PDB file of C-alpha atoms in Angstrom:
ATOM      1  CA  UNK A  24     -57.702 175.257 109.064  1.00 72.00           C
ATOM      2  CA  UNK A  25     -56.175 177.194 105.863  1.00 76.00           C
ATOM      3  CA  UNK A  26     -59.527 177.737 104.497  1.00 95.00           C
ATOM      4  CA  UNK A  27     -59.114 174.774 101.746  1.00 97.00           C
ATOM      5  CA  UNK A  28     -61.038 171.676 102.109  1.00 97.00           C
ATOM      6  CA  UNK A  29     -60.417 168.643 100.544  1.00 98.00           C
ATOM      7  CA  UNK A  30     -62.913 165.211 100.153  1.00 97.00           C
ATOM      8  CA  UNK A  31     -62.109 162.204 100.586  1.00 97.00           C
ATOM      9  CA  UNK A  32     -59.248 162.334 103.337  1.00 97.00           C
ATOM     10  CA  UNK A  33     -58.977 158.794 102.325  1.00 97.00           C
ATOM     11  CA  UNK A  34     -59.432 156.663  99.119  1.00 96.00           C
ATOM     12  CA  UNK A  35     -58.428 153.264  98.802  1.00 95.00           C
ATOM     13  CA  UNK A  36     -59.449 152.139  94.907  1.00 92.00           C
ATOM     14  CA  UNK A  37     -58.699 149.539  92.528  1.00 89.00           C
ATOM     15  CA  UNK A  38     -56.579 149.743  88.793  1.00 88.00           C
ATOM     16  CA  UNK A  39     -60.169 150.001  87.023  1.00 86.00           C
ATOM     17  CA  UNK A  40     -61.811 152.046  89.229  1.00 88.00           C
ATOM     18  CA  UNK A  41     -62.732 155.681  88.488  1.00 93.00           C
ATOM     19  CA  UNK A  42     -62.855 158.099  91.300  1.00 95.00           C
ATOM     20  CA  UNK A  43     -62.542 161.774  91.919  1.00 97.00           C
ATOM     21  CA  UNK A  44     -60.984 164.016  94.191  1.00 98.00           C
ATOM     22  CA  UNK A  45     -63.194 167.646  95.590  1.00 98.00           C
ATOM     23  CA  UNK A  46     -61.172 170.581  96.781  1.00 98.00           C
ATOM     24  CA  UNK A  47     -62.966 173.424  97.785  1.00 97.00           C
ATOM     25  CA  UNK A  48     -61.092 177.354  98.656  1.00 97.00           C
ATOM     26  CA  UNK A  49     -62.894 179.793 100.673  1.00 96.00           C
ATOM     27  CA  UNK A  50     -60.485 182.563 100.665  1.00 95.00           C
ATOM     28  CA  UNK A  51     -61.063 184.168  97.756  1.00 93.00           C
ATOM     29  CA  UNK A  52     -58.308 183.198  95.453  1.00 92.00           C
ATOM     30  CA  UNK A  53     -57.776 183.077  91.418  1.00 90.00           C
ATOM     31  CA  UNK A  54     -55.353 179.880  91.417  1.00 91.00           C
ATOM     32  CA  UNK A  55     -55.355 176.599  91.975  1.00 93.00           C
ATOM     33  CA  UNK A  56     -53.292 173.765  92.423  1.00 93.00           C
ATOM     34  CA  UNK A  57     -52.812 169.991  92.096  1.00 95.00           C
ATOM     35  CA  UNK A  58     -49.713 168.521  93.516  1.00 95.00           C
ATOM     36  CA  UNK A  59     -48.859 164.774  94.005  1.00 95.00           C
ATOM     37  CA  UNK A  60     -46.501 163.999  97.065  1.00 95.00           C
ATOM     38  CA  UNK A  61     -44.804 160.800  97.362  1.00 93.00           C
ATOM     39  CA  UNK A  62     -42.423 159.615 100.353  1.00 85.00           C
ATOM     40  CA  UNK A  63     -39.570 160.486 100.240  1.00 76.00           C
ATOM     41  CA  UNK A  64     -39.961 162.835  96.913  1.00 83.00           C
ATOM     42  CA  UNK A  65     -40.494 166.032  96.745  1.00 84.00           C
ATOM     43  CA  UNK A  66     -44.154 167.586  96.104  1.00 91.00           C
ATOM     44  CA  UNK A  67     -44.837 167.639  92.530  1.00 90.00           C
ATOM     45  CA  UNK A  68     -46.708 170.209  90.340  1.00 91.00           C
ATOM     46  CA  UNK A  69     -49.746 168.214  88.290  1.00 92.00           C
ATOM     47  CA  UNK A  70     -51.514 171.231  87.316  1.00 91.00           C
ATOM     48  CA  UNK A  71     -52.396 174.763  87.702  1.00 90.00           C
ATOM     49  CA  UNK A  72     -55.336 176.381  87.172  1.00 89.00           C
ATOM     50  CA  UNK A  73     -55.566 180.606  87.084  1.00 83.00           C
ATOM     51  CA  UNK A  74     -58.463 182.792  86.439  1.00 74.00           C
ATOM     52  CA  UNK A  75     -59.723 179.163  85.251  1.00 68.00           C
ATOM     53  CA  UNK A  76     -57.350 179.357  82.436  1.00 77.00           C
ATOM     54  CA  UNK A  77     -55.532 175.519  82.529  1.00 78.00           C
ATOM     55  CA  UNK A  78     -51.717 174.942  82.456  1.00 73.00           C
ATOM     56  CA  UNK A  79     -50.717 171.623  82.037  1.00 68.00           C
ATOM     57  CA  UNK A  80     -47.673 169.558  83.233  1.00 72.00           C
ATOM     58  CA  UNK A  81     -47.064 167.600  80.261  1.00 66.00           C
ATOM     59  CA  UNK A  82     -45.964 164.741  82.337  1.00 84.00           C
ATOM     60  CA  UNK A  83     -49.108 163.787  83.949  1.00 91.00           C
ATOM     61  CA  UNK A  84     -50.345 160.686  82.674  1.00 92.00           C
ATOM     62  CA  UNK A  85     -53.687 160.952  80.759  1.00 92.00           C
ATOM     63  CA  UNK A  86     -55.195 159.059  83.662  1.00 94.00           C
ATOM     64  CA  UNK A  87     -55.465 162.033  85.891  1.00 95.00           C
ATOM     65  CA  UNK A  88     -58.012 164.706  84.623  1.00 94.00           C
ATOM     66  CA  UNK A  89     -58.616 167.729  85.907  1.00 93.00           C
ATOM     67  CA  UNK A  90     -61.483 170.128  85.967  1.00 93.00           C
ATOM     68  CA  UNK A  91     -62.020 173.596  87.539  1.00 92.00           C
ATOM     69  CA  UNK A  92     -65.663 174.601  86.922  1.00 91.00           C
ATOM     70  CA  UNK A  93     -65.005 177.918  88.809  1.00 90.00           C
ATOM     71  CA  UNK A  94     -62.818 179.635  90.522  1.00 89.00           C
ATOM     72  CA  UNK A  95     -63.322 178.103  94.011  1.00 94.00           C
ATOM     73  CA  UNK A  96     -63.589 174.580  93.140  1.00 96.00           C
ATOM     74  CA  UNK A  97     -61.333 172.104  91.976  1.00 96.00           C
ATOM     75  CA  UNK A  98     -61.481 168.674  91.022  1.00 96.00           C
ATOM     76  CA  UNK A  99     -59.037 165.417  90.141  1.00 97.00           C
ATOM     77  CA  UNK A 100     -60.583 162.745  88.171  1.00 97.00           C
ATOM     78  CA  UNK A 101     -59.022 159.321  88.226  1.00 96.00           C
ATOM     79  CA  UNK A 102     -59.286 156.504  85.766  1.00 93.00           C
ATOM     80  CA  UNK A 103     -57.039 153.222  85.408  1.00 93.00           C
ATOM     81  CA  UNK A 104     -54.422 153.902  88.164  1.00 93.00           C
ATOM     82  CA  UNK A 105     -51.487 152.415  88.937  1.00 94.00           C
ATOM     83  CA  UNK A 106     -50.338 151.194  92.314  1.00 93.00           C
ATOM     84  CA  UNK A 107     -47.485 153.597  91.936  1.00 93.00           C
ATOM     85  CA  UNK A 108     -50.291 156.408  91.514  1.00 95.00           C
ATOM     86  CA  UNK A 109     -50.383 155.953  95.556  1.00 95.00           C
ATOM     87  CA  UNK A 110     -49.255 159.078  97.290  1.00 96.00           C
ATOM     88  CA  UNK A 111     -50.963 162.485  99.088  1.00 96.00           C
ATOM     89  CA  UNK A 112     -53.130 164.407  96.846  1.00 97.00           C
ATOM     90  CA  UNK A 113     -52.532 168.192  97.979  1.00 97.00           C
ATOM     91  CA  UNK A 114     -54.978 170.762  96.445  1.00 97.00           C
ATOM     92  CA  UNK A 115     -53.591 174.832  96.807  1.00 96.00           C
ATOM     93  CA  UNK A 116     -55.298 177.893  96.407  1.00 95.00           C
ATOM     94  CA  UNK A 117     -53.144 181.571  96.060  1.00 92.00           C
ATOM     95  CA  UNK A 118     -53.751 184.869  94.737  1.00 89.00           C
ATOM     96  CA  UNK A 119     -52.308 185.225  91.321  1.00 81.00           C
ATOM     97  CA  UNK A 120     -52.000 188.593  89.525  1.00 76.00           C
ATOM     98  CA  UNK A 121     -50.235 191.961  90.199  1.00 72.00           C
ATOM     99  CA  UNK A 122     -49.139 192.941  93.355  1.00 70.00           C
ATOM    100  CA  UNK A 123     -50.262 189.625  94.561  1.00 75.00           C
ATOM    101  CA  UNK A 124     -48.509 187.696  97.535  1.00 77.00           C
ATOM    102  CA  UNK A 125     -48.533 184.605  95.605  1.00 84.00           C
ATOM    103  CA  UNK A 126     -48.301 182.511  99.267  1.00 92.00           C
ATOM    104  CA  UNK A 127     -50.262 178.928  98.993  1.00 94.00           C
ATOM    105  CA  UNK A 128     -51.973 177.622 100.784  1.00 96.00           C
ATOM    106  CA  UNK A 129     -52.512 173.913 101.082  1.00 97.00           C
ATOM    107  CA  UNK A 130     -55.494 171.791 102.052  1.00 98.00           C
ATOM    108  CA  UNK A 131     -55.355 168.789 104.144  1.00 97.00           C
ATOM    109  CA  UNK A 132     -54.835 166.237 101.358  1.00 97.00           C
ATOM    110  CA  UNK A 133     -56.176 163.036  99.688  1.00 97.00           C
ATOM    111  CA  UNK A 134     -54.465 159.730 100.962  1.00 97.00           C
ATOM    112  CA  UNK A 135     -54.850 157.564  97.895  1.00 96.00           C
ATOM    113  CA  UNK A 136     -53.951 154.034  97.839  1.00 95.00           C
ATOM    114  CA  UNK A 137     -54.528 151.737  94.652  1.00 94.00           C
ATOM    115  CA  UNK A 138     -54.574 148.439  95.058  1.00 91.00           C
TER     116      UNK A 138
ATOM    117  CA  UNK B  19     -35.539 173.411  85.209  1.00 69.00           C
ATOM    118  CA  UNK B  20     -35.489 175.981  88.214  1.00 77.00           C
ATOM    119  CA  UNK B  21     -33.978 173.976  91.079  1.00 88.00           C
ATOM    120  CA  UNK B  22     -34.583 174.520  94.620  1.00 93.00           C
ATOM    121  CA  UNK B  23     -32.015 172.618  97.122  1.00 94.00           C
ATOM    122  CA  UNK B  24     -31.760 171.892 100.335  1.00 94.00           C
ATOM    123  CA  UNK B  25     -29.708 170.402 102.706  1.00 85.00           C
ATOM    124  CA  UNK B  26     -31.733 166.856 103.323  1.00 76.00           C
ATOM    125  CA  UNK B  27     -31.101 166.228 107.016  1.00 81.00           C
ATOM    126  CA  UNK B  28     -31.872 165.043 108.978  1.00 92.00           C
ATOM    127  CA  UNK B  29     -31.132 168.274 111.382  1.00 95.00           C
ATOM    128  CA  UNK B  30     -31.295 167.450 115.040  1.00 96.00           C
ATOM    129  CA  UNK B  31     -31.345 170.322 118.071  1.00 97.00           C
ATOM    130  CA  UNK B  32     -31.826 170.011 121.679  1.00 97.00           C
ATOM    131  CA  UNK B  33     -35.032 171.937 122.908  1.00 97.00           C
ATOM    132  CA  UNK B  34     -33.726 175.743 123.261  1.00 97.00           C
ATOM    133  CA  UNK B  35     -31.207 175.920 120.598  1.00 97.00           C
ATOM    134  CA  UNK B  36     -31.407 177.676 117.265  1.00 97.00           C
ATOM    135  CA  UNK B  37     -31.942 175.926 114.481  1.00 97.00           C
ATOM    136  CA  UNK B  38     -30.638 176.876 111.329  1.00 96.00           C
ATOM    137  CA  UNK B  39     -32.125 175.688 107.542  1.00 97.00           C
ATOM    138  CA  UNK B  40     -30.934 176.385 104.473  1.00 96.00           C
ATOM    139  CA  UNK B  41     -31.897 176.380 100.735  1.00 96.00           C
ATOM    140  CA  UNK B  42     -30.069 177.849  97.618  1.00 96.00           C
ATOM    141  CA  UNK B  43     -32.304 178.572  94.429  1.00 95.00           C
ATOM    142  CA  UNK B  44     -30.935 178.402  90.827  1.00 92.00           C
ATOM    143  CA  UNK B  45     -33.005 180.860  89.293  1.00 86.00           C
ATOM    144  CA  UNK B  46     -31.380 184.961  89.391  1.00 85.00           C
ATOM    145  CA  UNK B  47     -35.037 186.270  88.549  1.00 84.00           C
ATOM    146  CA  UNK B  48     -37.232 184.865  91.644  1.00 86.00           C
ATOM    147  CA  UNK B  49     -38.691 187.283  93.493  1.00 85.00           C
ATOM    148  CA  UNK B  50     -40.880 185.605  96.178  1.00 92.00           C
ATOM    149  CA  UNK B  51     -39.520 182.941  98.733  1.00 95.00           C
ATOM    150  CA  UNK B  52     -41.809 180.680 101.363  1.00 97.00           C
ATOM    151  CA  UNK B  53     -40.775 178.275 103.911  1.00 98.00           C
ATOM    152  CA  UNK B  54     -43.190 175.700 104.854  1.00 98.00           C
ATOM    153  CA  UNK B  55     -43.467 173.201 107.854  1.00 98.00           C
ATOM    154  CA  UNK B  56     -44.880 169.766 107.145  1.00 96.00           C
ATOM    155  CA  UNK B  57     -45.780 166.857 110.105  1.00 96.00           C
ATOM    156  CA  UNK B  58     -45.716 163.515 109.462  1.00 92.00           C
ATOM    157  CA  UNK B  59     -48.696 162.500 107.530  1.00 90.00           C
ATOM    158  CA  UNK B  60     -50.235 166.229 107.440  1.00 93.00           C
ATOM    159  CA  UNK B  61     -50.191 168.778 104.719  1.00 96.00           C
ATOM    160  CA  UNK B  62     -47.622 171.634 104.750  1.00 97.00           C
ATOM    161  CA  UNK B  63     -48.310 174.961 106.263  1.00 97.00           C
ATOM    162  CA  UNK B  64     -47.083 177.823 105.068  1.00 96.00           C
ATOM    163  CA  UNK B  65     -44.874 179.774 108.418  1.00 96.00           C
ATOM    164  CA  UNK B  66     -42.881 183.046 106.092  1.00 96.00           C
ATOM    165  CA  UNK B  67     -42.969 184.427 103.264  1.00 96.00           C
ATOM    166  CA  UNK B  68     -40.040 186.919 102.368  1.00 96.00           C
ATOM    167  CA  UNK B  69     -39.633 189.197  99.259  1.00 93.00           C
ATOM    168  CA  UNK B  70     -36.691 191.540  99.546  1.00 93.00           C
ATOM    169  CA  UNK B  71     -33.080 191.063 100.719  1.00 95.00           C
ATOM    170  CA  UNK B  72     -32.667 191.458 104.606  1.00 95.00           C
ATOM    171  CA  UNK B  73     -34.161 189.382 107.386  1.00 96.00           C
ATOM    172  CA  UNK B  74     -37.540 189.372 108.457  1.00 96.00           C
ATOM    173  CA  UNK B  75     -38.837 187.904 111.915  1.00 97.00           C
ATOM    174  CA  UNK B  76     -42.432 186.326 112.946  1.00 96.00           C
ATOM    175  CA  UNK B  77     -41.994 185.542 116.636  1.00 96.00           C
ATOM    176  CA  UNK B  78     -39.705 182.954 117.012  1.00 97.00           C
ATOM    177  CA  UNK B  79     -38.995 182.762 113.467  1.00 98.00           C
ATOM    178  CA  UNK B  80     -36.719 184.417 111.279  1.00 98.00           C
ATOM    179  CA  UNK B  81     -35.903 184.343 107.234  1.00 97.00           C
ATOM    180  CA  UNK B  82     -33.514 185.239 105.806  1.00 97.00           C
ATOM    181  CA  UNK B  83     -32.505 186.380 101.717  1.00 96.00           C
ATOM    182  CA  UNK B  84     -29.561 187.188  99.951  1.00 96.00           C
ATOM    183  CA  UNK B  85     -30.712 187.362  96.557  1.00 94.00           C
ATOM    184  CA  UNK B  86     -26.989 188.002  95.408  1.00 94.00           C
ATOM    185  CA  UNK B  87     -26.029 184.585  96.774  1.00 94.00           C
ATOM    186  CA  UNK B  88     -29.305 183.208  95.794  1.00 95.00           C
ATOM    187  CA  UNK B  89     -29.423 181.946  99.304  1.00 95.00           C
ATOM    188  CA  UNK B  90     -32.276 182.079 101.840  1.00 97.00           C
ATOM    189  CA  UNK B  91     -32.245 180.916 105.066  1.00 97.00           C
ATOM    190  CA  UNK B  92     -34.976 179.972 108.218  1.00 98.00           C
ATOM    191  CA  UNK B  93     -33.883 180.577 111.616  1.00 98.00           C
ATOM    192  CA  UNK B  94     -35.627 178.861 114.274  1.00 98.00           C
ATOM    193  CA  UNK B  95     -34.834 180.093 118.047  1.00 98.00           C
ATOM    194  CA  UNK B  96     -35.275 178.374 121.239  1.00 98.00           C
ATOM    195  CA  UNK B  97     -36.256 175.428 119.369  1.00 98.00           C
ATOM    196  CA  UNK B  98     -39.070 173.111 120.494  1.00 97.00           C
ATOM    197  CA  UNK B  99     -40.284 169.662 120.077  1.00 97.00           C
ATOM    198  CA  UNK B 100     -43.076 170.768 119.015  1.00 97.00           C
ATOM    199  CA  UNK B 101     -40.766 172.197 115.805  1.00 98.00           C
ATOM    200  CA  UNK B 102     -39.618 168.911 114.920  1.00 97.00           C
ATOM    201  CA  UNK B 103     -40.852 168.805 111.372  1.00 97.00           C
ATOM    202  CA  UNK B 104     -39.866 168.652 107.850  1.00 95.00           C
ATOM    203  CA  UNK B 105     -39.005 172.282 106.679  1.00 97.00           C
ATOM    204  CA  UNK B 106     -39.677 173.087 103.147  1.00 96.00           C
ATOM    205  CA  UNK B 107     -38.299 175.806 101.135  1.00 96.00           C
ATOM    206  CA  UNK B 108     -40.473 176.943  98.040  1.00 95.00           C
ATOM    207  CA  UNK B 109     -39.341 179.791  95.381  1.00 94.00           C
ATOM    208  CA  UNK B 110     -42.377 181.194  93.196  1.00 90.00           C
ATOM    209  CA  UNK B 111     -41.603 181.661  89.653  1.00 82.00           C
ATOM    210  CA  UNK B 112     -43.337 184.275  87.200  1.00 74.00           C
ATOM    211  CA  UNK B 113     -42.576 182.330  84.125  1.00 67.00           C
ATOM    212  CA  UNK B 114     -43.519 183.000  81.109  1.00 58.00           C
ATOM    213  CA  UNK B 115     -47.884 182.230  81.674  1.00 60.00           C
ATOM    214  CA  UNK B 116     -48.680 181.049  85.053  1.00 65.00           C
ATOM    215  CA  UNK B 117     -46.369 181.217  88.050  1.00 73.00           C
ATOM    216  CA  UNK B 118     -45.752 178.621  90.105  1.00 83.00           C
ATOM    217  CA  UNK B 119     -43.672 177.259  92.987  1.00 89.00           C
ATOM    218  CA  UNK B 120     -40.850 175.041  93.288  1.00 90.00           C
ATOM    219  CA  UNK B 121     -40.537 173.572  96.078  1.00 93.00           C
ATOM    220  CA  UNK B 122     -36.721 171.868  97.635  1.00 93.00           C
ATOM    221  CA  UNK B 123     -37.257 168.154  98.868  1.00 92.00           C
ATOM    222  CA  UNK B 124     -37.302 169.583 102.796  1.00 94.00           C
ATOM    223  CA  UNK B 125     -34.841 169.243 105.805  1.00 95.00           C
ATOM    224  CA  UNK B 126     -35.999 166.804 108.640  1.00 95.00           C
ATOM    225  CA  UNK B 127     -35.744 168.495 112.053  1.00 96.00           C
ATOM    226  CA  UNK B 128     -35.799 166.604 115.212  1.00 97.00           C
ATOM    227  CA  UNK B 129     -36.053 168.810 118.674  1.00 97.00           C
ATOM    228  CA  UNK B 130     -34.753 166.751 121.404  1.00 96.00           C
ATOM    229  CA  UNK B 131     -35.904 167.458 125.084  1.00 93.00           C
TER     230      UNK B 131
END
């Protein structure tokens, strides 16, 4: 266990559907991260939060929303997917700042299949 | 676009060798380097972390940067199947708000008994 939790393990949900996605960090970190990993791609960045301040990927569809009510939870809203919207949903936590490691850490990730 | 490559694989030892993965980075200015190991169908885990030039070993693990040669290198010894994973390379980025990582698209290794 990396001390990052994520709920559901698995989703399976329809194009008009709206679901979210928990992560949860108990080690203490400032950041946190969405990525989206498809097979055979490699893991993409969907958002960052730090010190709850919000950087967005400007290539993330409107139909993923995220929210980061404090600095140990995260969250991944979904709305109107698309069956190519099914992938891994990794959440990651670090320490961000000066003299920080910057080393993330993953949680076990979101298996999300649209139908 | 900061690129992060690797050499795609798949990589294939027998049990006991040494294993050697690669990954060049584009950008001069990086300043932090991970490797990660990811199993089939799990998340990955993060395994080193290296900052300066040099080597640095964890057990039976052992990175490797050359920041002139924007090179950095994971050496696995007496490999087992227990190793065969994909291997991913990640270089953290200050930028110019929030840093982030880039990660390479991983090297497939298979340990054979």
């Amino acid at each position: 266990e990396t001390g990052v939790t994520q709920t559901p393990r698995h989703l399976v949900m329809g194009m008009t559907n709206k679901k979210s996605l928990k992560c949860e960090q108990h080690l203490g970190h400032n950041a946190m991260y969405w990525y989206k990993q498809s097979a055979k791609k490699p893991l993409e960045l969907m958002f960052v939060y730090s010190l709850e301040e919000r950087v967005e990927n400007n290539s993330v569809p409107s139909r993923f929303s995220p929210e980061c009510p404090n600095s140990s939870h995260l969250f991944l809203h979904l709305h109107t997917l698309q069956p190519e919207d099914s992938a891994l949903y990794l959440c990651a936590s670090s320490q961000d700042g000066q003299g920080a490691s910057y080393e993330q850490y993953f949680g076990p990730g979101t298996r999300l299949t649209v139908t | 676009q900061k690129e992060v490559e690797q050499n795609s694989g798949p990589l294939s030892v027998p049990e006991g060798a040494i294993a050697s993965l690669n990954c060049t980075y584009s950008d001069r200015g990086s300043q932090s380097f991970f490797w990660y190991r990811q199993y089939s169908g799990k998340s990955p885990e993060l395994i080193m972390s290296i900052y300066s030039n040099g080597d640095k070993e964890d057990g039976r693990f052992t990175a490797q940067l050359n920041k002139a040669s924007q090179y950095v290198s994971l050496l696995i010894r007496d490999s087992q199947p227990s190793d065969s994973a994909t291997y991913l390379c990640a270089v953290f980025d200050r930028g110019s708000t929030l840093g982030r990582l880039y990660f390479g698209r991983g090297t497939q290794l298979t340990v054979w008994p």
